[in-house]
Coordinates of C-alpha atoms in Angstrom, one line a residue:
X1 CA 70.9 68.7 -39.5
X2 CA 70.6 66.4 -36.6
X3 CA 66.7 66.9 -36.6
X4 CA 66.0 66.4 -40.2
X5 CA 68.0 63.2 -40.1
X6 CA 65.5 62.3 -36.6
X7 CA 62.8 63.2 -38.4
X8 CA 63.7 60.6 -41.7
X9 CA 64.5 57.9 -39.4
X10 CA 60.8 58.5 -37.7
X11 CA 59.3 58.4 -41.0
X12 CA 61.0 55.5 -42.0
X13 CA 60.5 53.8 -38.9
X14 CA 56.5 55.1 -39.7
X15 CA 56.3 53.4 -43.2
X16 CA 58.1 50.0 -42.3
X17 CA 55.3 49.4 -39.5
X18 CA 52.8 50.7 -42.0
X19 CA 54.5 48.3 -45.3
X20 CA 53.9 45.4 -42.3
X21 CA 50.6 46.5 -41.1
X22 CA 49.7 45.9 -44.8
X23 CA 51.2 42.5 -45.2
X24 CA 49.8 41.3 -42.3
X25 CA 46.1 39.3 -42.8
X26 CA 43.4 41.5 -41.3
X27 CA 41.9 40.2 -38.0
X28 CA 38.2 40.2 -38.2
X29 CA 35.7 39.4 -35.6
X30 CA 32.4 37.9 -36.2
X31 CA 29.5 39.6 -33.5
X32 CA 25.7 38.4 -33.6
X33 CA 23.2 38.0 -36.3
X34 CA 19.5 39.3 -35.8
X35 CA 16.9 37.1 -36.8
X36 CA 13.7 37.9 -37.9
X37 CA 11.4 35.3 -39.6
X38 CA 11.6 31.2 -40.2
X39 CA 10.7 28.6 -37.6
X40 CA 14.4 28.3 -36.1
X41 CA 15.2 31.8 -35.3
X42 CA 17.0 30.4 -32.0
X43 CA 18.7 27.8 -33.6
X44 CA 20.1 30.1 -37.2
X45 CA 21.4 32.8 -34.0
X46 CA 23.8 30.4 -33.2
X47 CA 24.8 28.8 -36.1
X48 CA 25.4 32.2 -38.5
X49 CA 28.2 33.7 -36.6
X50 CA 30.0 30.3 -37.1
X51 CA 29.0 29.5 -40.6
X52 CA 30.6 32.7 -41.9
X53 CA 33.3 33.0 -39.2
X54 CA 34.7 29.4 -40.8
X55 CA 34.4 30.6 -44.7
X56 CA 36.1 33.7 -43.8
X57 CA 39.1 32.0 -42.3
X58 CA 39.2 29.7 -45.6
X59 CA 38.9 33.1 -47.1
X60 CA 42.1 34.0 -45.7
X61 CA 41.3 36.5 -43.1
X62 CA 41.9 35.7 -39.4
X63 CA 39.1 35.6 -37.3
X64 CA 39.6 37.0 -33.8
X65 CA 38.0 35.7 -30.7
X66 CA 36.5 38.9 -29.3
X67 CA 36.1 42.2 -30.5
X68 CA 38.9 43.7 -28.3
X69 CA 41.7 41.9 -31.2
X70 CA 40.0 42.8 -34.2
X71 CA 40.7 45.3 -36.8
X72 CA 37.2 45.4 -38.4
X73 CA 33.9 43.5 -36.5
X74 CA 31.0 41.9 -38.5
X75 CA 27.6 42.1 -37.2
X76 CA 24.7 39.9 -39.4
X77 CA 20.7 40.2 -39.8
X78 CA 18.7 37.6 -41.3
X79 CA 15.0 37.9 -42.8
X80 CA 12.9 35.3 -44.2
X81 CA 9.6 35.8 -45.9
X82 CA 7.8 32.7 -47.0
X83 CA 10.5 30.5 -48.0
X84 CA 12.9 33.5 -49.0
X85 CA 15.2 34.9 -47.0
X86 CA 18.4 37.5 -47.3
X87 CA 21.7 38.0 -45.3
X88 CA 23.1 41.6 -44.3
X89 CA 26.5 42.0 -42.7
X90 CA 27.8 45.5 -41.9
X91 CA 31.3 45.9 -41.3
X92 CA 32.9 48.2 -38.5
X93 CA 36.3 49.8 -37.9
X94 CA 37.4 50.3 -34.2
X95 CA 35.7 53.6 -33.8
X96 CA 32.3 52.2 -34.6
X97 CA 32.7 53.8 -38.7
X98 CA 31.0 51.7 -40.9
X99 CA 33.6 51.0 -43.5
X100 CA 32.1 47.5 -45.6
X101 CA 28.2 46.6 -46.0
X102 CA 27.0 43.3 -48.4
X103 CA 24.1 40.8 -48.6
X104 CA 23.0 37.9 -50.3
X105 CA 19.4 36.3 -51.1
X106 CA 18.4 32.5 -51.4
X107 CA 15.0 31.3 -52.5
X108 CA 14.4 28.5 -50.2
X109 CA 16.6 28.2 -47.1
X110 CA 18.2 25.3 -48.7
X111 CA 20.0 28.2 -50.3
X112 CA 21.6 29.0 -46.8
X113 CA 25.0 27.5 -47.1
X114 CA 25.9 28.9 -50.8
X115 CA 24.6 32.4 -49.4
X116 CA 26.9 32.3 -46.6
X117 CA 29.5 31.1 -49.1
X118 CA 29.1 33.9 -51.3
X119 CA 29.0 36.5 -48.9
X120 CA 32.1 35.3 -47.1
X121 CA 33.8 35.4 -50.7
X122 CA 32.3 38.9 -51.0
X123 CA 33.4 40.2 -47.7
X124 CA 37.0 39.2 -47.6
X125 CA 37.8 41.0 -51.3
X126 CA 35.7 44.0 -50.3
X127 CA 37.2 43.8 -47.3
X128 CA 40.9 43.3 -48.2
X129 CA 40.5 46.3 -50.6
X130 CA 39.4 48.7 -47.9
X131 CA 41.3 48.3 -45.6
X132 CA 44.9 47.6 -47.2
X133 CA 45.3 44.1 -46.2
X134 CA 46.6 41.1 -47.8
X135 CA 44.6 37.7 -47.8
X136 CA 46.1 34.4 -46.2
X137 CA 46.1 31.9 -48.8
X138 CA 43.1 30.5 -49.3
X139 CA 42.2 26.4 -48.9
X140 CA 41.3 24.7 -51.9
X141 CA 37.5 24.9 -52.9
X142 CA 35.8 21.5 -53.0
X143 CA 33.5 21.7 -56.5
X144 CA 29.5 21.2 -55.1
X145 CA 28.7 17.5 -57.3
X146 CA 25.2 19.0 -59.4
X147 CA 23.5 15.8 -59.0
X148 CA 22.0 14.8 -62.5
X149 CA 17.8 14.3 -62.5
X150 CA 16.6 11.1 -61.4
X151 CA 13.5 9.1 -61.6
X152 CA 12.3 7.3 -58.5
X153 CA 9.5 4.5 -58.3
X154 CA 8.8 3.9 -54.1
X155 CA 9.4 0.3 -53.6
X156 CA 6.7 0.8 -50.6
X157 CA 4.0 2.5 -51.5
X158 CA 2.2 4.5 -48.2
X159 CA -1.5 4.3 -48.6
X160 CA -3.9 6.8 -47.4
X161 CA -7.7 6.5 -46.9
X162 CA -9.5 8.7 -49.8
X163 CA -11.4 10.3 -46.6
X164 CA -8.1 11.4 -45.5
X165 CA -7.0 13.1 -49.1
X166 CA -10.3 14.4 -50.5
X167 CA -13.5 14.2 -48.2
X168 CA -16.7 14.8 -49.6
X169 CA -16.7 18.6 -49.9
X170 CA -19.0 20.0 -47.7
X171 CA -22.8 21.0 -48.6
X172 CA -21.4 24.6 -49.0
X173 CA -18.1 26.3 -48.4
X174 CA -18.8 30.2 -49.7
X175 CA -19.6 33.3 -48.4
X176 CA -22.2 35.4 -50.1
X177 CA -22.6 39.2 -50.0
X178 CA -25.6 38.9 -48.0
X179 CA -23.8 37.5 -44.8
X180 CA -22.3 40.6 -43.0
X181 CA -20.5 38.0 -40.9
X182 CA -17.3 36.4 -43.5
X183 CA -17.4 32.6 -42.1
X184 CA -19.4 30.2 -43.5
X185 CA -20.6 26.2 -41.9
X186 CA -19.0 23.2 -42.6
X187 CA -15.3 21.7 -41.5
X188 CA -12.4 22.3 -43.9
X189 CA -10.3 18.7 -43.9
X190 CA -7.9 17.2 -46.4
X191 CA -4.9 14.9 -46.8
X192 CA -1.6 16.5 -44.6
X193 CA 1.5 16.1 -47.4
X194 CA 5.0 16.3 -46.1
X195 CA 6.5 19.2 -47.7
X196 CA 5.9 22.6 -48.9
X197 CA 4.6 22.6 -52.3
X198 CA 3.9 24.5 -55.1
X199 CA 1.6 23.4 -58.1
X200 CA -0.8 21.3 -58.9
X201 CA -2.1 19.1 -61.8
X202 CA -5.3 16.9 -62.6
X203 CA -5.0 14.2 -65.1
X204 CA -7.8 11.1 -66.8
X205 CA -9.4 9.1 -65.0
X206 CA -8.8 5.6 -65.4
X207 CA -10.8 2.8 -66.3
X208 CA -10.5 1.1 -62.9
X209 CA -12.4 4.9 -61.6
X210 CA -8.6 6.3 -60.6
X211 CA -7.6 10.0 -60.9
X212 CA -4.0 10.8 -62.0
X213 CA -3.0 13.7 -59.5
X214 CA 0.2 15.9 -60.1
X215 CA 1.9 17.7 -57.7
X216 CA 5.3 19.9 -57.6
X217 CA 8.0 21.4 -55.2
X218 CA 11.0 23.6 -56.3
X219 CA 12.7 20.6 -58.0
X220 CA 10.3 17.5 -57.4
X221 CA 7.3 16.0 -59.1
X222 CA 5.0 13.4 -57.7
X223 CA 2.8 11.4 -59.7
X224 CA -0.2 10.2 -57.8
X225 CA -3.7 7.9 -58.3
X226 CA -6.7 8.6 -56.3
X227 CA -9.0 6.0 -56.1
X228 CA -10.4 4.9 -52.6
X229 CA -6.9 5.0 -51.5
X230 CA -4.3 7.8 -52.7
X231 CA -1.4 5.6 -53.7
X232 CA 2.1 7.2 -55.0
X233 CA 3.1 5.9 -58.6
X234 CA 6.1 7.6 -58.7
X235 CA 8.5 11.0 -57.7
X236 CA 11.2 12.5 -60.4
X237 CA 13.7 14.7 -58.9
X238 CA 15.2 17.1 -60.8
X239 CA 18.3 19.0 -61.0
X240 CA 19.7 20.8 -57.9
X241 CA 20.3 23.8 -60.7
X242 CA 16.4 23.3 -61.7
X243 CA 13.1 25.4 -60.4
X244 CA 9.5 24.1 -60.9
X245 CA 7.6 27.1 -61.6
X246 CA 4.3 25.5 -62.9
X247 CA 2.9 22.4 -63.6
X248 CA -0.5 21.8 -65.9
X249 CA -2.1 18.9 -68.3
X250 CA -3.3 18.9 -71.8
X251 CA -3.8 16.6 -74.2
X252 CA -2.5 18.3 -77.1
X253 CA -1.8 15.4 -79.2
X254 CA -6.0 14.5 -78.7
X255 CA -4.9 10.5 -77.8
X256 CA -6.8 10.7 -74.7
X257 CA -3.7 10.7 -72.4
X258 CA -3.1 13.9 -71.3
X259 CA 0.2 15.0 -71.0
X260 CA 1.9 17.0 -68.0
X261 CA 3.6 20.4 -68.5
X262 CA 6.2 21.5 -66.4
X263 CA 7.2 24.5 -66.6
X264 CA 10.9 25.3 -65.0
X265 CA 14.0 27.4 -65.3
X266 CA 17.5 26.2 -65.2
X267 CA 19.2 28.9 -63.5
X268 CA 17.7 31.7 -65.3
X269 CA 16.9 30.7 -68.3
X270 CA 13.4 28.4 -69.4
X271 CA 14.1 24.9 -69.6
X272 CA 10.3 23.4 -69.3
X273 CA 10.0 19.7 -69.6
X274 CA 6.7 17.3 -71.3
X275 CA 6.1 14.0 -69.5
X276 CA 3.5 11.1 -70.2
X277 CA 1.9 9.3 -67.4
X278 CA 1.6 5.7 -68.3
X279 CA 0.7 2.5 -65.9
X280 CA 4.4 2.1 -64.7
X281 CA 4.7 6.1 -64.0
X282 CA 5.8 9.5 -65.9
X283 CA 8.1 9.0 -69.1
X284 CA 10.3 11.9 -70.4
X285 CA 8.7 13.2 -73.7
X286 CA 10.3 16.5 -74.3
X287 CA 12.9 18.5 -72.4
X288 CA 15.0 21.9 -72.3
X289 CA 11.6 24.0 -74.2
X290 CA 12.2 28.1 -74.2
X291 CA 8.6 28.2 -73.2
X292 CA 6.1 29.2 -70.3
X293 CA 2.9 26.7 -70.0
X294 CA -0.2 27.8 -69.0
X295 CA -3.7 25.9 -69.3
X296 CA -6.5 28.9 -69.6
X297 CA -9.7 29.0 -70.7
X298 CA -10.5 32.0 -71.9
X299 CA -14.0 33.4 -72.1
X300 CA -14.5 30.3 -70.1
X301 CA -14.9 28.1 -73.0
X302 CA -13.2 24.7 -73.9
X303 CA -9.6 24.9 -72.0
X304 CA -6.5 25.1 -74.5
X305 CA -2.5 25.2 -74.1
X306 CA -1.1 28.3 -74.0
X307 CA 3.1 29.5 -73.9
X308 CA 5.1 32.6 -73.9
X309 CA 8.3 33.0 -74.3
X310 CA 12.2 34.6 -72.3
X311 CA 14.4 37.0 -73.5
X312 CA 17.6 38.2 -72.1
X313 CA 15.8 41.5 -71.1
X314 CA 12.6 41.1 -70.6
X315 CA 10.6 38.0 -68.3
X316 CA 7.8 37.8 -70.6
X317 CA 8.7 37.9 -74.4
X318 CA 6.1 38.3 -76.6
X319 CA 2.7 37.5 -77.3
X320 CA 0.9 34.9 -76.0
X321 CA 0.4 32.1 -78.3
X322 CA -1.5 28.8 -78.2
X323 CA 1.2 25.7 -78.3
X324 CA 1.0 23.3 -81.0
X325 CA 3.3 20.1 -81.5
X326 CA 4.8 19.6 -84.8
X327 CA 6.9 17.1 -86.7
X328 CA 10.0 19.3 -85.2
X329 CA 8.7 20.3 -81.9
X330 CA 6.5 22.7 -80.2
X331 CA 5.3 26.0 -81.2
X332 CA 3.5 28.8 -80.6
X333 CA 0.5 29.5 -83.0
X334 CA -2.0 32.9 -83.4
X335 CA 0.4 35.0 -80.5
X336 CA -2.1 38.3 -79.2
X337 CA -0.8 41.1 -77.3
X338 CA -1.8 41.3 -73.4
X339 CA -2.7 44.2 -71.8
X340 CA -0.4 46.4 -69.8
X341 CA 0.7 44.4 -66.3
X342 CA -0.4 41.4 -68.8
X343 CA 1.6 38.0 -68.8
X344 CA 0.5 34.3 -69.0
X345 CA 0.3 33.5 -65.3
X346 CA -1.4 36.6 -64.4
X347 CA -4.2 37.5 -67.2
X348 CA -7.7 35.7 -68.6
X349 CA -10.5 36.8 -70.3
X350 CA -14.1 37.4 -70.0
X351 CA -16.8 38.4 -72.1
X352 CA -19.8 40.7 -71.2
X353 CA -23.4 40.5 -71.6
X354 CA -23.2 42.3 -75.1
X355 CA -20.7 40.0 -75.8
X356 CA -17.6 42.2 -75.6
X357 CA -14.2 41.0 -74.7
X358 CA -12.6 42.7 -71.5
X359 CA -9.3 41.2 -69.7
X360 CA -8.7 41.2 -66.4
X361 CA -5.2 41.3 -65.0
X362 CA -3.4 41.2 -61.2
X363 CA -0.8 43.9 -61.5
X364 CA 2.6 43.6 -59.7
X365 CA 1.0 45.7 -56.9
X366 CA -1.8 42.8 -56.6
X367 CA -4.9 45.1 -58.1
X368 CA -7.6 43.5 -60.4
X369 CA -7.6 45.5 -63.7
X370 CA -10.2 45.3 -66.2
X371 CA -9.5 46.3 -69.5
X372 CA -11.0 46.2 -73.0
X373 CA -10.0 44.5 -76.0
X374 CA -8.4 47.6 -77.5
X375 CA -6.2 48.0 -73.8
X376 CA -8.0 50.9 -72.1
X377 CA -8.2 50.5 -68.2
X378 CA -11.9 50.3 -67.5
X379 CA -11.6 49.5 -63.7
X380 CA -9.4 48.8 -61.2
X381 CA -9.6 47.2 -57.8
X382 CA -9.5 48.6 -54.2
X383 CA -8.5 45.4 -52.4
X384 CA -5.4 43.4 -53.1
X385 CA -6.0 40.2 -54.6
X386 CA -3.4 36.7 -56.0
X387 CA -0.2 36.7 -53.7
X388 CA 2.4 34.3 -54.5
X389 CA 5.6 33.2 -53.2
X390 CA 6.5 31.0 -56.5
X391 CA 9.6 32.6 -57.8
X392 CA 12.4 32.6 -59.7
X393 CA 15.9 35.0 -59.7
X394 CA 17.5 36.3 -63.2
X395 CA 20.7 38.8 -63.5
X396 CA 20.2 42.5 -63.5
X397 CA 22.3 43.1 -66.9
X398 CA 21.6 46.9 -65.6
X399 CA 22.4 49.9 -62.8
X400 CA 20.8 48.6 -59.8
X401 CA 20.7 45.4 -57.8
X402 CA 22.4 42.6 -58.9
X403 CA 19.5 40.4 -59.1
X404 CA 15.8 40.5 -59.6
X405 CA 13.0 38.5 -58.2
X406 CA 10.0 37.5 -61.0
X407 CA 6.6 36.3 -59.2
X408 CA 4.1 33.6 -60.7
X409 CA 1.0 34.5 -60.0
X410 CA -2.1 32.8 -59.1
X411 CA -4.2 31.9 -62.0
X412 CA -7.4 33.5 -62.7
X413 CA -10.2 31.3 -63.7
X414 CA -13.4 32.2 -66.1
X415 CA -16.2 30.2 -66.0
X416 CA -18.7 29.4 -68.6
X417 CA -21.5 31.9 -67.2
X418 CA -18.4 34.4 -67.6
X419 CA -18.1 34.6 -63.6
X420 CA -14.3 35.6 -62.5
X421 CA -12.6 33.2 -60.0
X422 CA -9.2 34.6 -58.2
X423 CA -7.5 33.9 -55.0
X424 CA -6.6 35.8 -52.2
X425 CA -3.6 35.1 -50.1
X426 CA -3.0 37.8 -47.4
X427 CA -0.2 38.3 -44.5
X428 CA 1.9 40.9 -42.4
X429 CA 5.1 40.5 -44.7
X430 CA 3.4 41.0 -48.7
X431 CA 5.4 43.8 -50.3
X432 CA 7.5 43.6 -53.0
X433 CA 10.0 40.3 -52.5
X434 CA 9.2 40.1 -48.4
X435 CA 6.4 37.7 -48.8
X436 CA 4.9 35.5 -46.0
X437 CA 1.6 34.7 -46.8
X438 CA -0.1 33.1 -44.0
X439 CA -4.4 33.6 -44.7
X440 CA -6.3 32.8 -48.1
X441 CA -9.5 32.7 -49.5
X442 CA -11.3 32.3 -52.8
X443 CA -13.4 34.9 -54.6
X444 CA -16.1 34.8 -57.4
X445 CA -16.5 38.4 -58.9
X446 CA -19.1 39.0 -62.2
X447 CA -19.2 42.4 -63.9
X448 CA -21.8 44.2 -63.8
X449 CA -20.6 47.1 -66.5
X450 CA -19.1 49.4 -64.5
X451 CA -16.9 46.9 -62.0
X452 CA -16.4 43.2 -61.0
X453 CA -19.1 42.6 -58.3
X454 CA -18.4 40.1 -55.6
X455 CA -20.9 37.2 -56.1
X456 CA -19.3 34.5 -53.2
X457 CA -16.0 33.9 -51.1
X458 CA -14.9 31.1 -49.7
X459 CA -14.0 30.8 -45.7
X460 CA -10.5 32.6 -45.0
X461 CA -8.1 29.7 -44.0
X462 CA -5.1 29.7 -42.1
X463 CA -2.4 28.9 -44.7
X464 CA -0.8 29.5 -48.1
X465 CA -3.0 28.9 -51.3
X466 CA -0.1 27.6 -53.9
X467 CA -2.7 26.4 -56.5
X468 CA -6.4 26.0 -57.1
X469 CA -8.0 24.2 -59.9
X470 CA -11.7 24.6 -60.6
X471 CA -13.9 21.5 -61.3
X472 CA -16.8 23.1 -63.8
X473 CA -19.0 20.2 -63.9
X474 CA -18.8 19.1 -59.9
X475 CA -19.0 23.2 -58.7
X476 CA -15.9 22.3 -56.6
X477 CA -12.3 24.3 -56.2
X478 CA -9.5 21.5 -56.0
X479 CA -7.1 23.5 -53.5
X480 CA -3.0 23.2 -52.6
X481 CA -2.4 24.9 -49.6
X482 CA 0.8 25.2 -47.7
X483 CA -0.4 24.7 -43.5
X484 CA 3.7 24.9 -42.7
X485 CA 6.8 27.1 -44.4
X486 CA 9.7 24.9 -45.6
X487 CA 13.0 26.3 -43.7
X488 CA 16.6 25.4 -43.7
X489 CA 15.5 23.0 -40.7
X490 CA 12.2 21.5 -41.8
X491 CA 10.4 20.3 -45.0
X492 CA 7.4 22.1 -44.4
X493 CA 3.6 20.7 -45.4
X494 CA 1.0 20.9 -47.3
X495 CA -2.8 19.7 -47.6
X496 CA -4.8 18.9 -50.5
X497 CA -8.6 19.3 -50.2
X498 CA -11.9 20.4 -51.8
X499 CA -14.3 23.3 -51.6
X500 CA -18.0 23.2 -53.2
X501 CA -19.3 26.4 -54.4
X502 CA -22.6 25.5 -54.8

């Protein structure tokens, strides 16, 4: 009798330490994070281990100041590609078992604190769950202000010499089939822009001999005129919640003043925006459109509006449909099925020399397909080719991860002799969402019948091509390229310059 009574007070005494264990907040300990990738690695080594150490105390979880008094120990990677990047903490008990892993994404490294956030959040419940512990309460959450878009007119305008932006393009800038060496004469120069951006847009020209230039970020739009100087007109800033995917001009209302399209998702859903340049700088027009804009000419005749459309499932909805303006809007007029890989940033059209129509296509893999009007696969390239680090997140509604990453690609241009023009960015990190493109080059291909044949390449350069816009009657490529990443410590840069092909 004595010993069973022994034994229930041992068991008793067992489950009150237990019943207090439990109550107790859990004592974590925050370790190193890897780095791999962005211009800062040093810098983002120190700086992780506190960022999440701090929301996980706000969290409610104590955070320990070595190892030795922890319960469970988080150690942290971080990878950037381009100007993406994801965060991986495991989670370890005492005996080195791996008991809790998590991550979170960000498109731009502007993303870094709300990723850090999140995963903090994500940590502590995941955490409190498996290992039995209760959670300190929590400090109140400060609500992040969404700043509302605003339009901004530089009281001082910075002037740049025209030599500086757009030099005269050199007498000739390809590479033909015939030299076994790939470089080509001539010096490659253009105007050096302070941060890393994404698309570009050519407007009128003015009576005084101006050009109206367009450019775009993630969530900014400058309006520019080139003239013997490059002078800024104006920038509109858009929503913090708001990604520029793609910007083009068309006059679709035949007035003469073409308008800009901006395509852009709010979140994850299309919200794409019409603005008119005028001589005091961009006016809203239209705003919150469920459309994708693309400017194509396909068969390389007369270039027209094109749009596609979101649903909740699928990317790319649809047909693609030419965009007309009516009394109550826009719409999309004649839609025609694409071919398979097919959407409107990633397809044109060509016609042979018995006239027949054939598309061509970069798949999600970066292959040039040729196909024929009915959709049979007639070819299908060797080498990659487009590469671009424009993209945009939706939810998974699915099994799987809880997010998906959607491309833009680059466009693919036809000319009137029915050549094919296409870029061709390149770089160690280029697979699936790990993208760091860091080489490009331009490439004509014709088909011959049986396959697109290269006919010239331009010089590979050391940078990013984010847009290209070809200039039929001067022979010459307009070109965006990115020379510097944007990361959580710098704003990157870009350079604008021309390439004749002639």
């Amino acid at each position: 009798m004595k010993n069973v009574v022994t034994l229930l007070l041992a068991l008793c005494s067992l489950l009150f330490i237990i019943a207090s264990a439990g109550a107790a907040p859990l004592n974590v300990y925050v370790a190193g994070f890897s780095v791999v990738g962005g211009e800062q690695a040093l810098k983002l080594k120190e700086m992780l281990p506190s960022l999440l150490a701090s929301r996980l105390a706000v969290r409610g979880l104590e955070v320990a100041e070595n190892s030795s008094q922890a319960t469970a120990i988080i150690s942290g990677s971080y990878f950037q590609s381009g100007s993406s990047f994801s965060i991986d903490a495991v989670v370890k008990d005492g005996s080195g078992k791996i008991r809790v892993r998590a991550f979170e994404q960000g498109v731009t490294e502007n993303d870094l604190l709300l990723a850090v956030t999140r995963l903090a959040a994500e940590l502590s419940v995941r955490l409190s769950a498996e290992f039995k512990t209760s959670l300190a309460p929590a400090a109140t959450a400060v609500p992040l202000a969404v700043p509302l878009p605003t339009v901004t007119t530089p009281a001082v305008t910075a002037v740049v010499p025209l030599s500086d932006i757009v030099p005269a393009a050199s007498p000739v800038a390809v590479v033909t089939p015939a030299d076994i060496v790939r470089s080509a004469s001539g010096t490659l120069s253009g105007l050096r822009l302070t941060g890393a951006y994404n698309g570009l847009a050519l407007g009128r020209t003015l009576p005084d001999g101006d050009r109206e230039i367009f450019i775009s970020s993630m969530n900014v739009i400058q309006y520019y005129h080139q003239g013997k100087e490059l002078r800024l007109v104006q920038e509109v800033k858009l929503r913090g919640d708001e990604r520029v995917l793609a910007i083009d001009t068309f006059d679709l209302d035949h007035d003469g003043v073409p308008e800009l399209y901006v395509t852009l998702v709010r979140g994850d859903q299309l919200a794409s925006q019409v603005w008119i340049p005028t001589e005091k700088g961009l006016e809203p027009q239209a705003s919150n459109l469920p459309y994708y804009f693309r400017v194509i000419a396909l068969d390389g005749r007369e270039p027209r509006l094109y749009g596609q459309q979101m649903a909740t499932d699928d990317d790319f909805y649809g047909g693609v449909g030419e965009v007309i303006k009516t009394a109550k809007g826009y719409e999309l007029r004649n839609p025609f099925s694409l071919p398979r890989f097919g959407n409107l940033y990633n397809f044109n059209r060509f016609a042979d020399a018995a006239g027949k129509k054939h598309f061509v296509v970069i798949n999600g893999d970066g292959y040039l397909i040729v196909s024929s009007d009915s959709g049979e696969e007639l070819w299908r390239s060797s080498d990659r080719f487009g590469g671009s680090e424009t993209s945009f997140q939706r939810e998974n509604r699915g099994a799987g991860e809880r997010l998906r990453w959607i491309f833009m690609e680059q466009r693919i241009t036809v000319t009137s002799s029915g050549n094919i023009i296409v870029p061709k960015n390149s770089g160690l990190f280029t697979v699936g969402i790990n993208r760091a493109y860091n080489k490009n080059s331009l490439f004509c291909l014709g088909w011959n019948g049986s396959l697109l044949d290269e006919k010239w390449h331009t010089k590979e350069i050391p940078s990013y091509l984010a847009d290209y816009l070809y200039i039929p009657e001067k022979k010459e490529l307009f070109v965006l390229e990115v020379v510097k990443k944007e990361s959580f410590l710098n704003a990157g840069a870009s350079m604008l310059s021309v390439k004749k092909v002639e």
